[in-house]
Coordinates of C-alpha atoms in Angstrom, one line a residue:
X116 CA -14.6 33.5 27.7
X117 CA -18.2 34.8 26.5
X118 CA -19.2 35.0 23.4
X119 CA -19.1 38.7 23.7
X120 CA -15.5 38.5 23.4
X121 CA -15.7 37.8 19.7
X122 CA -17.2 40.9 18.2
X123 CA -17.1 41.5 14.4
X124 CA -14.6 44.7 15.1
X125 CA -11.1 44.1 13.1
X126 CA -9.0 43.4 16.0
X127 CA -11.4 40.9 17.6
X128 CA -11.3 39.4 13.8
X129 CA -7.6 39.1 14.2
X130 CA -7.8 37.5 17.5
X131 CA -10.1 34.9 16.2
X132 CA -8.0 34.0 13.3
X133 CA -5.1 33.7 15.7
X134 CA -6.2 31.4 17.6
X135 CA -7.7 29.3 14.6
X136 CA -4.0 29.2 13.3
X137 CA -2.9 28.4 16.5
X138 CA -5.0 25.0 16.7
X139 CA -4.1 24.3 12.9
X140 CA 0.0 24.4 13.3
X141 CA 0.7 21.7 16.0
X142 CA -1.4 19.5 13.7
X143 CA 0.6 20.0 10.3
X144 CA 3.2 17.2 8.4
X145 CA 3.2 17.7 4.7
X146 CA 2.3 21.7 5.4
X147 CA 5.6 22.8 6.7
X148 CA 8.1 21.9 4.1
X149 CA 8.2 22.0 0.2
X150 CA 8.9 25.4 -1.3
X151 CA 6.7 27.7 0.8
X152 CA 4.9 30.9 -1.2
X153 CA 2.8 34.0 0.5
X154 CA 0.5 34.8 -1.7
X155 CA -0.5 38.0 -1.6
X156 CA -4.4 38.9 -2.2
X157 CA -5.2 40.4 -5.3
X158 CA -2.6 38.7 -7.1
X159 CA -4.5 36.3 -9.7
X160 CA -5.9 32.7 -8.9
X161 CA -3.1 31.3 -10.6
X162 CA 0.3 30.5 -9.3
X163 CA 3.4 30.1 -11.7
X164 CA 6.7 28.2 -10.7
X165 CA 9.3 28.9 -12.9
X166 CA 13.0 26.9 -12.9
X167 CA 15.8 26.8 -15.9
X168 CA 16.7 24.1 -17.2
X169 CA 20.3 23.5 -16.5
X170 CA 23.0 22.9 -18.8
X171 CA 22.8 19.1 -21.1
X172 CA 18.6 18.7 -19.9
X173 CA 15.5 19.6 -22.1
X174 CA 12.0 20.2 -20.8
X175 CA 11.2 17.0 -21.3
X176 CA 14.2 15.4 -19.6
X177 CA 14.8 18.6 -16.9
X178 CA 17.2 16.2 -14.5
X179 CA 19.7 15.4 -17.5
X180 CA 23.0 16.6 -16.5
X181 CA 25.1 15.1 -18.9
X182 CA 23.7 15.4 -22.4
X183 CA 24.5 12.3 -24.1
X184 CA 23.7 8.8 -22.1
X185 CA 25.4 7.1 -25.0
X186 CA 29.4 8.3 -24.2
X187 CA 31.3 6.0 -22.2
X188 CA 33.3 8.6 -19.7
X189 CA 30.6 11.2 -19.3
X190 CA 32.3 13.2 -16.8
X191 CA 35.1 13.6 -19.8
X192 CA 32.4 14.4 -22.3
X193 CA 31.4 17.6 -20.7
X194 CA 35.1 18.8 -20.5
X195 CA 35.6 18.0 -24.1
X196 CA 32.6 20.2 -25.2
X197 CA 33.9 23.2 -23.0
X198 CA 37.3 23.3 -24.4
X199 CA 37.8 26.4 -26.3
X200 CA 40.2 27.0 -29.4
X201 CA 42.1 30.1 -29.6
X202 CA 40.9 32.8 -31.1
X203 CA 38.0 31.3 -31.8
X204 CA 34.4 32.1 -30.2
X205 CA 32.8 29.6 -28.7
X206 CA 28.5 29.4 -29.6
X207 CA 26.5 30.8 -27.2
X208 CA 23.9 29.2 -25.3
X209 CA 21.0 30.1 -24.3
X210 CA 19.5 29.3 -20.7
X211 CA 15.6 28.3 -21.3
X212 CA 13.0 28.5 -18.2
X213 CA 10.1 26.0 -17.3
X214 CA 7.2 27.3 -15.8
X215 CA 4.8 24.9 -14.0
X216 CA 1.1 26.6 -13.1
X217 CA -1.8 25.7 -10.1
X218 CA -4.9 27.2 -10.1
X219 CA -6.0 28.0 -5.9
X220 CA -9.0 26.7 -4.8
X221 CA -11.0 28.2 -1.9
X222 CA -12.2 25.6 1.2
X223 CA -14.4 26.4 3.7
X224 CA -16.2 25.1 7.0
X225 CA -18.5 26.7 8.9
X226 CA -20.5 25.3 11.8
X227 CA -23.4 25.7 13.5
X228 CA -25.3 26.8 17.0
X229 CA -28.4 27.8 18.1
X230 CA -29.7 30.9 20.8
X231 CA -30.5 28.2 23.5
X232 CA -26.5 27.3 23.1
X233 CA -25.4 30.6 23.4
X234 CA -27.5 31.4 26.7
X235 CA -27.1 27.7 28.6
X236 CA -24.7 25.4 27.3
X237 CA -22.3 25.1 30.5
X238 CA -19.1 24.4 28.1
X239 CA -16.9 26.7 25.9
X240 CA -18.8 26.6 22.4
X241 CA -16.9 29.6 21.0
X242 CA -13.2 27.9 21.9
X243 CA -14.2 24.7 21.0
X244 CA -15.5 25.9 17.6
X245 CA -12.2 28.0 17.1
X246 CA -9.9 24.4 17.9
X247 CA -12.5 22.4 15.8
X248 CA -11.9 24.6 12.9
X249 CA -8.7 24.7 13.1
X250 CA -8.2 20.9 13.0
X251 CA -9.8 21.0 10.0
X252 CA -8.4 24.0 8.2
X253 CA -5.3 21.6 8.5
X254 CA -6.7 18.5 8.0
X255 CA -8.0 19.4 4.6
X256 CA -4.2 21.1 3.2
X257 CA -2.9 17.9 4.3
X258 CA -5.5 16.2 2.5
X259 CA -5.0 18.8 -0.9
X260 CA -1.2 18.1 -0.4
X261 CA -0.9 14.6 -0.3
X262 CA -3.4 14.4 -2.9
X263 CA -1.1 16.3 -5.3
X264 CA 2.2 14.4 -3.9
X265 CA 0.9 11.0 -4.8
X266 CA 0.9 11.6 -8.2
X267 CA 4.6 12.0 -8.6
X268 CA 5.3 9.8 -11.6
X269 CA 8.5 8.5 -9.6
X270 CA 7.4 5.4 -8.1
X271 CA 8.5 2.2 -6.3
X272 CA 6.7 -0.7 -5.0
X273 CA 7.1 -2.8 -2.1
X274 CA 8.0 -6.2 -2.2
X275 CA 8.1 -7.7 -5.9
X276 CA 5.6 -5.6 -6.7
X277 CA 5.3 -3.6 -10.5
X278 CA 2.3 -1.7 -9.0
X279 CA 0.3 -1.1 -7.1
X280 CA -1.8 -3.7 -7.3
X281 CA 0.8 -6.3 -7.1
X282 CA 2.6 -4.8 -3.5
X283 CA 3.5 -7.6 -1.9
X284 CA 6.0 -6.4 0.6
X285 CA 6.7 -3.6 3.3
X286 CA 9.6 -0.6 3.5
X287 CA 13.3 -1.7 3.5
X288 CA 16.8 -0.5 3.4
X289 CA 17.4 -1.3 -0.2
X290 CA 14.3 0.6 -1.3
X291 CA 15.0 3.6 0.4
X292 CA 18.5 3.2 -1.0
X293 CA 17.3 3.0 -4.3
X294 CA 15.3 5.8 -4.2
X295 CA 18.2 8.3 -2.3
X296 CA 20.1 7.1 -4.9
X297 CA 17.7 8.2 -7.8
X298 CA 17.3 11.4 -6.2
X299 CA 21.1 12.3 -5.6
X300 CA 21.4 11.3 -9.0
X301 CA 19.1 14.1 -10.3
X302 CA 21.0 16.8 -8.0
X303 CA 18.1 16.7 -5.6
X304 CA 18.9 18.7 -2.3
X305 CA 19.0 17.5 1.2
X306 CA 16.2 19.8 3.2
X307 CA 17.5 21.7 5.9
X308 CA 14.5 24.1 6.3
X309 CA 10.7 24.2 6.8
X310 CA 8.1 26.1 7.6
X311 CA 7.9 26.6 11.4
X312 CA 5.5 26.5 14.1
X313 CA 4.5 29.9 14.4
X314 CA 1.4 31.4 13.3
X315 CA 3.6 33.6 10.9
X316 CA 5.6 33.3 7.8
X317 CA 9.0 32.0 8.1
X318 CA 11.5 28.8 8.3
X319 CA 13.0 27.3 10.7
X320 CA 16.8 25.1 9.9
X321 CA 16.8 21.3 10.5
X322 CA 19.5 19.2 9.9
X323 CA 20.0 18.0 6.2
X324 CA 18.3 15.1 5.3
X325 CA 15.7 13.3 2.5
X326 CA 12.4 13.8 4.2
X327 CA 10.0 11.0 4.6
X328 CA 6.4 11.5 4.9
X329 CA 4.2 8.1 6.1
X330 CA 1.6 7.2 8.4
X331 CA 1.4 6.4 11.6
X332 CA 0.9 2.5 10.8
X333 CA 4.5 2.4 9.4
X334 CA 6.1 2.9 12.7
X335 CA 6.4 -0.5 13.9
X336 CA 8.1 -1.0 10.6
X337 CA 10.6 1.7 10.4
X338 CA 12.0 0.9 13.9
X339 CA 12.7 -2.9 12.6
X340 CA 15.0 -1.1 10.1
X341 CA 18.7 -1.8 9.9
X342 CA 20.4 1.4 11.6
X343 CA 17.2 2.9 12.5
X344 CA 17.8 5.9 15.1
X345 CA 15.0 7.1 17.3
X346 CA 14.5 10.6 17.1
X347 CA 14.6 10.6 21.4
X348 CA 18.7 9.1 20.6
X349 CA 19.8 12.4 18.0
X350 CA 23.1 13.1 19.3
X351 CA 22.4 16.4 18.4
X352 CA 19.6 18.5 16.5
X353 CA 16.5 18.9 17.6
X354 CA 14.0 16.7 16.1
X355 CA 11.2 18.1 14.2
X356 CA 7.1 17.9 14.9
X357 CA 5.9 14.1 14.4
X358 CA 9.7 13.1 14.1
X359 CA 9.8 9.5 14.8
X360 CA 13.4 9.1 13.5
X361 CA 16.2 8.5 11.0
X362 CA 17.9 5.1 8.8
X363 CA 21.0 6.9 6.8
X364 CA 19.9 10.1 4.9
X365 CA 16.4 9.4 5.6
X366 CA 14.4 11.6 8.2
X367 CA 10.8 10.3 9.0
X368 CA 8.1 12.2 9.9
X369 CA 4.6 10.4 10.7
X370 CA 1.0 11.6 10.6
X371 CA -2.4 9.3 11.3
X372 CA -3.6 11.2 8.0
X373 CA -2.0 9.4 5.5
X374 CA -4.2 6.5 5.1
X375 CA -4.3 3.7 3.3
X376 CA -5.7 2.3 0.1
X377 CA -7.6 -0.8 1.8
X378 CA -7.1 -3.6 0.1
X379 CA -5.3 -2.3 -2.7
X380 CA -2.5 -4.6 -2.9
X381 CA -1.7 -8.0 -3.9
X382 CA -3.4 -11.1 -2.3
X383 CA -2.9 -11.2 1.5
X384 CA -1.5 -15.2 1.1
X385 CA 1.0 -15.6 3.9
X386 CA 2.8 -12.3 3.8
X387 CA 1.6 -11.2 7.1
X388 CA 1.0 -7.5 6.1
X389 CA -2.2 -6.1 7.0
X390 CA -5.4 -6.1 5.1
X391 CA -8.3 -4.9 5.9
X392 CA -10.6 -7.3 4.2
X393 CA -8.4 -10.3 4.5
X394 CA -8.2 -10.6 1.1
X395 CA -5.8 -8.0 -0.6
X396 CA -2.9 -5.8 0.9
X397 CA -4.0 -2.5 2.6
X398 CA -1.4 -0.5 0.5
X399 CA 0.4 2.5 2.0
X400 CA 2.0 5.3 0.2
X401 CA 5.2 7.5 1.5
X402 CA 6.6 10.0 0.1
X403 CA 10.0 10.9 0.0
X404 CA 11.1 14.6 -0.9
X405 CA 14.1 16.6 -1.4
X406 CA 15.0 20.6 -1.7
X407 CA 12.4 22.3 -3.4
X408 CA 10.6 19.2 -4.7
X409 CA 6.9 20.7 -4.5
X410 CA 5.9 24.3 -3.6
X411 CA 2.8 25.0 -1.5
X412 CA 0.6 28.5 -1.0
X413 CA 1.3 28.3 2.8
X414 CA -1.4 29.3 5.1
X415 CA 0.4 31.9 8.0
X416 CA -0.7 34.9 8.9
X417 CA -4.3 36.5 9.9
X418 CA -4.4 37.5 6.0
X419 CA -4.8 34.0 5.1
X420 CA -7.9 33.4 6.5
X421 CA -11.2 35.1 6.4
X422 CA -13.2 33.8 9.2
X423 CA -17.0 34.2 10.1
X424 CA -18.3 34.6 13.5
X425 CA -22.3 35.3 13.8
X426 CA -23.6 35.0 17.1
X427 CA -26.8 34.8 17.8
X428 CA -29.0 38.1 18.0
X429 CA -29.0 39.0 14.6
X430 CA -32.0 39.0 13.0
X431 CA -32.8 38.7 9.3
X432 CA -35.1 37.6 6.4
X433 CA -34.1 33.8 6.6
X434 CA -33.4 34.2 10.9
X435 CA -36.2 36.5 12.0
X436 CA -35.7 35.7 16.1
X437 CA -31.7 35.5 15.5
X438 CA -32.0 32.2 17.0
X439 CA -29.1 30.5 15.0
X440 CA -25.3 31.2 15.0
X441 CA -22.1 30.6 12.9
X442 CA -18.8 30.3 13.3
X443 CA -15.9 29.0 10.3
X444 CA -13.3 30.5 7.9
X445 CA -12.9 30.4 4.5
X446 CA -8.9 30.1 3.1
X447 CA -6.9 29.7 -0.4
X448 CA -4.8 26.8 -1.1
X449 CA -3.0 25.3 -3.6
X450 CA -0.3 22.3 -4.2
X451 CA 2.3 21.9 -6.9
X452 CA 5.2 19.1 -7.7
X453 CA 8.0 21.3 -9.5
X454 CA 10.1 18.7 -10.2
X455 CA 9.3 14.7 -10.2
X456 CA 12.6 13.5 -9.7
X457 CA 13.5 15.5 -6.7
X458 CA 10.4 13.0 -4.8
X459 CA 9.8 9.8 -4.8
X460 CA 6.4 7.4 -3.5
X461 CA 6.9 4.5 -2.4
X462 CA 3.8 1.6 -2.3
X463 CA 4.3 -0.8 0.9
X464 CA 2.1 -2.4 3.3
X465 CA 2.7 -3.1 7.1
X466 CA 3.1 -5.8 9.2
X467 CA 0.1 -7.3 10.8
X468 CA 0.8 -7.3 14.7

């Protein structure tokens, strides 16, 4: 392919963010789940989630299901309140909504050649720009999601740890239990769709299941867990992108980009987790997420991305010989947790091997 094959005519355009979006998909974890919105352009900078409070919850406590924590028999509480007398009409309630609000933010990265380039460089600049870019269109949502994900105020720490600072342990059975149990307990949803690998909107099923988000370093960990089940041993289902497996209701899905904080735990001592110092715990954080837990502006679809593609040639004020050349995008993104008790992070560190 010459660089002739990337005009600046509309289809050629469309071609170019095709194959952008084409490098960016096989490389997305958080991207592909969470409630996923199309934005369409022209539609404000600011997106609005709105869910109702459901019956016995307030805004402030949205997940309370059973009005009053003080009743012995709950479950008998909420019949007693519906019973009706005859003749008599019961008060109406009133269902109240609760919006949650993100502002997008644009990104961008552009990148760089020269004439000389163009003319003799043996390789493929113009495909290895478009895969470059690509990369990093999805390295940065996964960067903006995460970011946004780890500040779910539902938290657990490894270990004996009461934060994060004091993780002095790795991932287990009973903390994964004790946070499936918090979530079921706020009505939080099994997933059973995300976004799929296609350069275009749409979902794809999966089998139900709490989805758990981690890096790549918590493998050797996750395996050592009691009724662990490779994703290569499903008995049936098809395992999802970066699926390394399953422990009960817990799906986990690994990705090199969710670091660590180095050295943000408690004192190494002789815990044998990792530290990148020596001195203090690298801590790592997963996230664990049911139905509907976060939303996301999802980035499918040429209209998503409006990419930039100056070869050299073109002379101008600040280029006079057309001796340099560009080639990026620029794209819209935005994060949002819609409910905190639908999600969960955990704080661990790993193993030393």
């Amino acid at each position: 392919m010459t660089m002739q094959t990337f005009g600046l005519t509309a289809g050629r355009i469309n071609k170019f963010k095709g194959q952008i979006l084409a490098h960016a998909v096989p490389q997305e974890c958080l991207s592909k789940s969470g409630r996923q919105v199309k934005f369409p352009k022209n539609s404000s900078d600011t997106y609005v989630a709105r869910r109702w409070i459901p019956y016995g919850a307030t805004a402030s406590v949205p997940n309370q299901f059973f009005g009053s924590t003080t009743a012995v028999d709950r479950g008998n509480a909420i019949v007693t309140a519906h019973q009706t007398q005859e003749g008599v009409t019961p008060t109406p309630d009133s269902i109240v909504p609760q919006d949650t609000q993100v502002v997008m933010q644009q990104y961008s990265c552009l990148y760089g050649f020269t004439d000389k380039t163009y003319d003799m460089y043996e390789d493929d600049i113009p495909q290895a720009m478009i895969q470059q870019i690509g990369e990093r269109v999805t390295l940065v949502n996964e960067m903006i999601i995460f970011g946004v994900l780890k500040a779910c105020t539902n938290v657990y720490y490894g270990g004996t740890g009461t934060s994060r600072a004091t993780v002095n342990g790795g991932i287990s059975l009973p903390m994964l239990r004790k946070i499936g149990k918090n979530l079921m307990a706020n009505h939080g949803g099994m997933v059973t769709s995300v976004l799929n690998a296609g350069a275009k909107f749409g979902t794809d099923p999966v089998a139900a299941g709490f989805l758990v988000y981690c890096s790549t370093d918590l493998e050797p960990d996750i395996r050592d867990l009691p009724n662990f089940i490779p994703a290569e041993k499903y008995a049936s289902g098809t395992p999802m992108a970066n699926e390394l497996g399953k422990c009960e209701r817990f799906r986990f899905i690994t990705s090199p980009e969710l670091v660590a904080i180095l050295d943000g735990g408690a004192a190494i001592g002789s815990t044998g987790l990792q530290s990148n110092l020596g001195t203090s715990i690298d801590v790592y954080q997963f996230v664990v997420v049911a139905e509907n837990a976060y939303s996301q502006i999802a980035v499918r679809g040429t209209d998503t991305l409006d990419p930039t593609f100056l070869p050299p040639g073109q002379k101008s004020k600040s280029d006079p010989h057309g001796q340099r050349g560009y080639a990026g995008t620029t794209w819209w993104k935005a994060a949002m947790i819609e409910n905190n008790g639908w999600m969960a992070v955990g704080n661990v560190g790993v193993k030393s091997l």
